[in-house]
Tab-separated table of C-alpha atoms in Angstrom:
chain	number	residue	atom	x	y	z
A	5	MET	CA	-3.270	-32.600	6.539
A	6	LYS	CA	-4.770	-29.139	7.180
A	7	LYS	CA	-6.788	-28.288	4.166
A	8	LEU	CA	-3.936	-25.518	2.680
A	9	ALA	CA	-1.562	-28.612	2.891
A	10	THR	CA	-4.305	-30.901	1.428
A	11	LEU	CA	-5.221	-28.739	-1.610
A	12	ARG	CA	-1.115	-28.001	-2.288
A	13	ALA	CA	-1.083	-31.654	-1.958
A	14	ASP	CA	-3.558	-32.690	-4.496
A	15	TYR	CA	-2.368	-29.821	-6.826
A	16	HIS	CA	0.964	-31.521	-7.264
A	17	ASN	CA	-1.074	-35.057	-6.943
A	18	GLN	CA	-2.486	-33.819	-10.591
A	19	ILE	CA	0.415	-32.311	-12.055
A	20	GLY	CA	2.150	-35.223	-11.751
A	21	SER	CA	-0.689	-37.827	-13.009
A	22	ARG	CA	-1.933	-35.446	-15.878
A	23	LEU	CA	1.289	-33.521	-16.951
A	24	VAL	CA	4.043	-35.056	-16.283
A	25	ARG	CA	5.589	-37.772	-18.884
A	26	SER	CA	8.667	-40.107	-19.133
A	27	SER	CA	11.060	-38.073	-21.853
A	28	GLU	CA	13.715	-40.183	-23.495
A	29	LYS	CA	16.711	-38.786	-25.498
A	30	GLY	CA	19.197	-42.191	-26.023
A	31	GLU	CA	19.622	-44.127	-23.762
A	32	ILE	CA	18.204	-40.692	-20.852
A	33	THR	CA	14.560	-41.146	-19.905
A	34	TYR	CA	13.709	-37.311	-17.740
A	35	PRO	CA	11.102	-35.944	-16.483
A	36	ASN	CA	9.023	-34.227	-19.332
A	37	PHE	CA	9.516	-30.345	-17.506
A	38	ALA	CA	13.575	-30.776	-17.599
A	39	ASP	CA	15.646	-29.973	-20.912
A	40	GLY	CA	17.228	-33.072	-21.732
A	41	GLY	CA	20.564	-31.084	-22.829
A	42	SER	CA	21.096	-30.274	-19.335
A	43	GLN	CA	22.358	-32.366	-17.184
A	44	THR	CA	21.777	-30.042	-14.559
A	45	SER	CA	18.169	-29.682	-15.292
A	46	ILE	CA	17.771	-33.206	-15.879
A	47	GLU	CA	19.164	-34.036	-12.205
A	48	ILE	CA	17.085	-31.415	-10.381
A	49	ALA	CA	13.679	-32.409	-11.905
A	50	ARG	CA	14.297	-35.875	-10.457
A	51	HIS	CA	14.937	-34.540	-8.132
A	52	ILE	CA	11.978	-33.030	-7.580
A	53	SER	CA	9.892	-35.691	-8.887
A	54	THR	CA	10.789	-37.907	-6.391
A	55	ALA	CA	10.378	-35.513	-3.357
A	56	LEU	CA	6.578	-34.598	-4.952
A	57	GLU	CA	6.025	-38.218	-5.626
A	58	PHE	CA	5.483	-38.383	-9.306
A	59	ASN	CA	5.251	-41.075	-11.239
A	60	ALA	CA	5.862	-39.977	-14.839
A	61	ALA	CA	3.285	-41.587	-17.885
A	62	ALA	CA	4.256	-43.373	-20.671
A	63	GLY	CA	3.795	-41.330	-24.014
A	64	ARG	CA	3.805	-38.057	-25.024
A	65	ILE	CA	2.116	-34.630	-24.162
A	66	ASP	CA	3.199	-31.603	-26.379
A	67	GLY	CA	3.774	-28.058	-25.072
A	68	GLN	CA	0.900	-26.200	-26.613
A	69	THR	CA	-1.255	-28.494	-24.247
A	70	ALA	CA	0.950	-28.946	-20.978
A	71	GLY	CA	0.860	-25.196	-21.090
A	72	ARG	CA	-2.777	-25.057	-21.137
A	73	LEU	CA	-3.606	-27.450	-19.146
A	74	PHE	CA	-0.499	-26.411	-15.861
A	75	GLU	CA	-2.733	-23.003	-16.422
A	76	THR	CA	-6.151	-24.921	-16.034
A	77	LEU	CA	-4.772	-26.959	-12.715
A	78	THR	CA	-3.173	-23.740	-11.535
A	79	CYS	CA	-6.170	-21.721	-11.554
A	80	ASP	CA	-8.622	-24.375	-10.093
A	81	PHE	CA	-5.540	-24.450	-7.151
A	82	ILE	CA	-5.705	-20.689	-6.623
A	83	ALA	CA	-9.678	-21.058	-6.631
A	84	SER	CA	-10.003	-23.650	-4.502
A	85	ALA	CA	-7.242	-22.029	-1.735
A	86	PHE	CA	-8.666	-18.397	-2.284
A	87	SER	CA	-12.135	-19.808	-1.384
A	88	ALA	CA	-10.810	-21.190	1.441
A	89	LEU	CA	-9.431	-18.128	2.658
A	90	ALA	CA	-12.905	-16.206	2.056
A	91	HIS	CA	-12.812	-15.384	5.613
A	92	LEU	CA	-9.979	-13.055	5.355
A	93	ARG	CA	-10.433	-11.721	1.998
A	94	PRO	CA	-14.713	-11.133	1.693
A	95	GLY	CA	-15.946	-10.447	-1.704
A	96	ARG	CA	-17.181	-11.414	-4.692
A	97	TRP	CA	-14.309	-13.353	-6.888
A	98	GLU	CA	-13.540	-14.679	-10.047
A	99	TYR	CA	-10.352	-16.769	-11.775
A	100	GLN	CA	-10.168	-16.823	-14.937
A	101	THR	CA	-8.032	-18.333	-17.873
A	102	ALA	CA	-8.915	-16.867	-20.786
A	103	GLN	CA	-6.428	-14.345	-21.994
A	104	THR	CA	-8.419	-11.366	-20.824
A	105	THR	CA	-6.808	-7.805	-21.903
A	106	ILE	CA	-5.887	-6.169	-18.480
A	107	SER	CA	-7.651	-2.362	-20.391
A	108	LYS	CA	-10.493	-4.234	-18.761
A	109	PHE	CA	-10.618	-3.901	-15.200
A	110	VAL	CA	-10.067	-0.371	-13.723
A	111	GLN	CA	-7.077	0.036	-13.000
A	112	TYR	CA	-6.402	0.202	-17.309
A	113	GLN	CA	-9.570	0.936	-18.868
A	114	HIS	CA	-7.299	4.212	-19.583
A	115	LEU	CA	-5.419	1.836	-21.965
A	116	ASP	CA	-9.240	1.174	-23.949
A	117	ALA	CA	-8.576	4.855	-25.199
A	118	LEU	CA	-4.632	4.823	-26.145
A	119	VAL	CA	-6.158	1.034	-28.105
A	120	SER	CA	-8.626	3.104	-30.219
A	121	ARG	CA	-5.838	5.688	-31.086
A	122	VAL	CA	-3.450	3.406	-31.404
A	123	LYS	CA	-6.307	1.969	-33.869
A	124	THR	CA	-6.039	4.684	-36.620
A	125	ASP	CA	-3.096	6.176	-36.136
A	126	LEU	CA	-0.428	4.440	-37.644
A	127	ASN	CA	2.604	6.154	-36.847
A	128	LEU	CA	1.567	6.117	-33.162
A	129	ALA	CA	0.741	2.193	-33.474
A	130	ALA	CA	4.849	2.174	-34.887
A	131	ALA	CA	5.901	4.608	-31.737
A	132	LEU	CA	3.991	2.115	-29.146
A	133	GLY	CA	3.484	-1.197	-31.008
A	134	HIS	CA	1.440	-3.440	-28.512
A	135	GLY	CA	2.821	-4.768	-25.754
A	136	TYR	CA	1.852	-2.466	-23.636
A	137	ILE	CA	-2.020	-4.318	-23.405
A	138	VAL	CA	-1.351	-7.479	-21.447
A	139	THR	CA	-3.277	-10.397	-21.317
A	140	PRO	CA	-2.512	-12.477	-18.299
A	141	ASP	CA	-2.317	-16.260	-18.615
A	142	ILE	CA	-4.327	-16.377	-15.331
A	143	VAL	CA	-6.424	-13.072	-13.246
A	144	ILE	CA	-7.644	-13.176	-9.931
A	145	VAL	CA	-10.227	-10.671	-10.378
A	146	ARG	CA	-12.087	-8.677	-7.900
A	147	GLN	CA	-16.195	-7.867	-8.308
A	148	PRO	CA	-17.117	-3.902	-6.838
A	149	VAL	CA	-19.576	-3.937	-4.410
A	150	THR	CA	-23.204	-3.367	-4.863
A	151	GLU	CA	-25.560	-1.407	-2.081
A	152	ASP	CA	-27.188	-3.857	-1.015
A	153	GLU	CA	-23.691	-5.106	-0.148
A	154	ILE	CA	-22.330	-2.367	1.290
A	155	ASN	CA	-25.626	-1.917	3.526
A	156	ASP	CA	-25.999	-5.204	4.526
A	157	ARG	CA	-25.081	-4.905	7.980
A	158	GLU	CA	-26.256	-1.863	8.631
A	159	ALA	CA	-27.570	1.478	6.242
A	160	LEU	CA	-23.921	2.695	6.440
A	161	ILE	CA	-24.421	4.875	2.570
A	162	ALA	CA	-27.462	6.650	1.068
A	163	SER	CA	-27.499	6.749	-2.260
A	164	ASP	CA	-28.384	10.552	-1.994
A	165	GLU	CA	-25.454	11.524	-0.074
A	166	SER	CA	-22.879	12.847	-1.095
A	167	ILE	CA	-20.436	10.341	0.143
A	168	ALA	CA	-17.683	7.788	-1.407
A	169	GLY	CA	-19.236	9.118	-5.284
A	170	LEU	CA	-15.997	8.772	-6.448
A	171	THR	CA	-14.799	5.373	-6.085
A	172	PRO	CA	-14.992	2.852	-8.307
A	173	PHE	CA	-15.436	0.192	-5.942
A	174	ARG	CA	-18.805	1.407	-6.108
A	175	VAL	CA	-20.836	-0.200	-8.700
A	176	ARG	CA	-23.153	2.825	-8.700
A	177	ASN	CA	-20.542	5.155	-8.826
A	178	GLN	CA	-19.251	3.356	-12.449
A	179	GLN	CA	-22.740	3.530	-13.594
A	180	THR	CA	-22.923	7.334	-13.089
A	181	ASN	CA	-20.016	8.737	-13.935
A	182	HIS	CA	-18.905	6.260	-17.196
A	183	ARG	CA	-22.210	5.653	-18.555
A	184	GLU	CA	-21.457	4.511	-21.909
A	185	SER	CA	-18.853	1.801	-20.094
A	186	PRO	CA	-19.578	-1.410	-18.804
A	187	VAL	CA	-18.955	-2.288	-14.969
A	188	ARG	CA	-15.351	-3.197	-15.073
A	189	SER	CA	-13.950	-5.682	-12.362
A	190	PHE	CA	-10.848	-4.843	-10.403
A	191	LEU	CA	-7.875	-6.797	-11.061
A	192	HIS	CA	-6.651	-8.666	-7.891
A	193	ALA	CA	-3.367	-10.245	-9.902
A	194	SER	CA	-1.549	-10.849	-12.833
A	195	ILE	CA	0.215	-14.535	-13.250
A	196	SER	CA	2.021	-15.692	-15.462
A	197	CYS	CA	2.316	-19.649	-16.222
A	198	LYS	CA	5.082	-21.079	-18.148
A	199	TRP	CA	4.764	-25.286	-17.906
A	200	THR	CA	9.163	-24.771	-18.160
A	201	ILE	CA	11.123	-21.502	-19.362
A	202	ARG	CA	13.113	-20.134	-21.664
A	203	SER	CA	14.780	-17.048	-22.817
A	204	ASP	CA	12.379	-15.892	-24.702
A	205	ARG	CA	9.252	-17.104	-22.399
A	206	SER	CA	11.290	-15.447	-20.070
A	207	GLN	CA	11.253	-11.835	-21.704
A	208	ASN	CA	7.907	-11.827	-22.334
A	209	THR	CA	6.849	-12.630	-18.597
A	210	ARG	CA	9.094	-9.195	-18.135
A	211	THR	CA	7.341	-7.512	-19.991
A	212	GLU	CA	4.199	-7.773	-19.332
A	213	ALA	CA	4.921	-7.704	-15.548
A	214	LEU	CA	6.721	-4.713	-16.379
A	215	ASN	CA	3.686	-2.577	-18.189
A	216	LEU	CA	1.677	-3.753	-15.783
A	217	ILE	CA	3.743	-1.627	-13.110
A	218	ARG	CA	3.631	1.464	-15.700
A	219	ASN	CA	0.584	1.593	-17.126
A	220	ARG	CA	-1.638	0.783	-13.816
A	221	LYS	CA	-3.399	3.808	-12.910
A	222	GLY	CA	-4.323	2.912	-9.017
A	223	PRO	CA	-3.486	-0.418	-6.687
A	224	LEU	CA	-1.216	-2.093	-8.306
A	225	PRO	CA	-2.168	-6.120	-8.643
A	226	HIS	CA	0.282	-9.109	-7.104
A	227	ILE	CA	2.029	-9.862	-10.186
A	228	VAL	CA	2.891	-13.822	-10.151
A	229	ALA	CA	5.450	-15.941	-12.165
A	230	VAL	CA	4.284	-20.266	-11.621
A	231	THR	CA	6.297	-22.765	-13.711
A	232	ALA	CA	7.279	-26.638	-13.718
A	233	GLU	CA	11.345	-25.108	-14.399
A	234	PRO	CA	13.745	-26.703	-12.621
A	235	LEU	CA	16.817	-24.808	-14.125
A	236	PRO	CA	17.575	-21.952	-10.986
A	237	MET	CA	18.861	-20.035	-13.738
A	238	ARG	CA	16.626	-19.927	-15.723
A	239	ILE	CA	13.805	-18.722	-13.379
A	240	ALA	CA	16.245	-15.691	-11.562
A	241	SER	CA	16.185	-14.879	-15.660
A	242	LEU	CA	12.424	-13.980	-14.895
A	243	ALA	CA	13.795	-11.283	-12.034
A	244	LEU	CA	17.231	-10.700	-13.468
A	245	GLY	CA	16.194	-10.328	-17.192
A	246	ALA	CA	18.225	-12.596	-19.717
A	247	CYS	CA	20.110	-15.801	-18.856
A	248	ARG	CA	23.278	-17.357	-20.871
A	249	THR	CA	21.591	-21.034	-20.135
């Protein structure tokens, strides 16, 4: 197998060995990412387990632990795969599962001012709520470039020239134009990572995506959802809205 196929297979192997468990409901045994109350979910999960050669271990893993581990394994896979494509996407990239609020990034830094106003104005807080502040499960971040990086191969820009003097993609511009603010990176991708999907989780993922679209000032980051949910209708609910299961 080539590099990306190998990384993908290793990702699936890690999920199978560290996350997948055998659950029981009465006399029925099924993978722990299936809904024990849905025969369709159980059958699809069994087929997925067979196709990916999961060997479900005995024992139980609670939902929160499974969710955090799923995020970590997914982030590790993304970092490895993205690093393999560095020649196609040069730059300084970071991959985080630290639940970083989007206002820390260039496209959403204006939300910091809104947060400050909401904290001091109860009427504004009641009207707006806090849904506009998204904290993605996983983010891919690109750092702005320094003058040395710009001029690495040849002298392209001098610091005293009035060229590209406003773009936040240059560290120097951020330091000059926003002296009181820290240098901010760019949100390249926001990834919602859910081990399984129920109606509330689906709605949270949709709300986060809509807020990322609505509140940006700058390029829209890639918006991705990763899940082990077997039921097609629940997966479809990410795009279509509430579903009946």
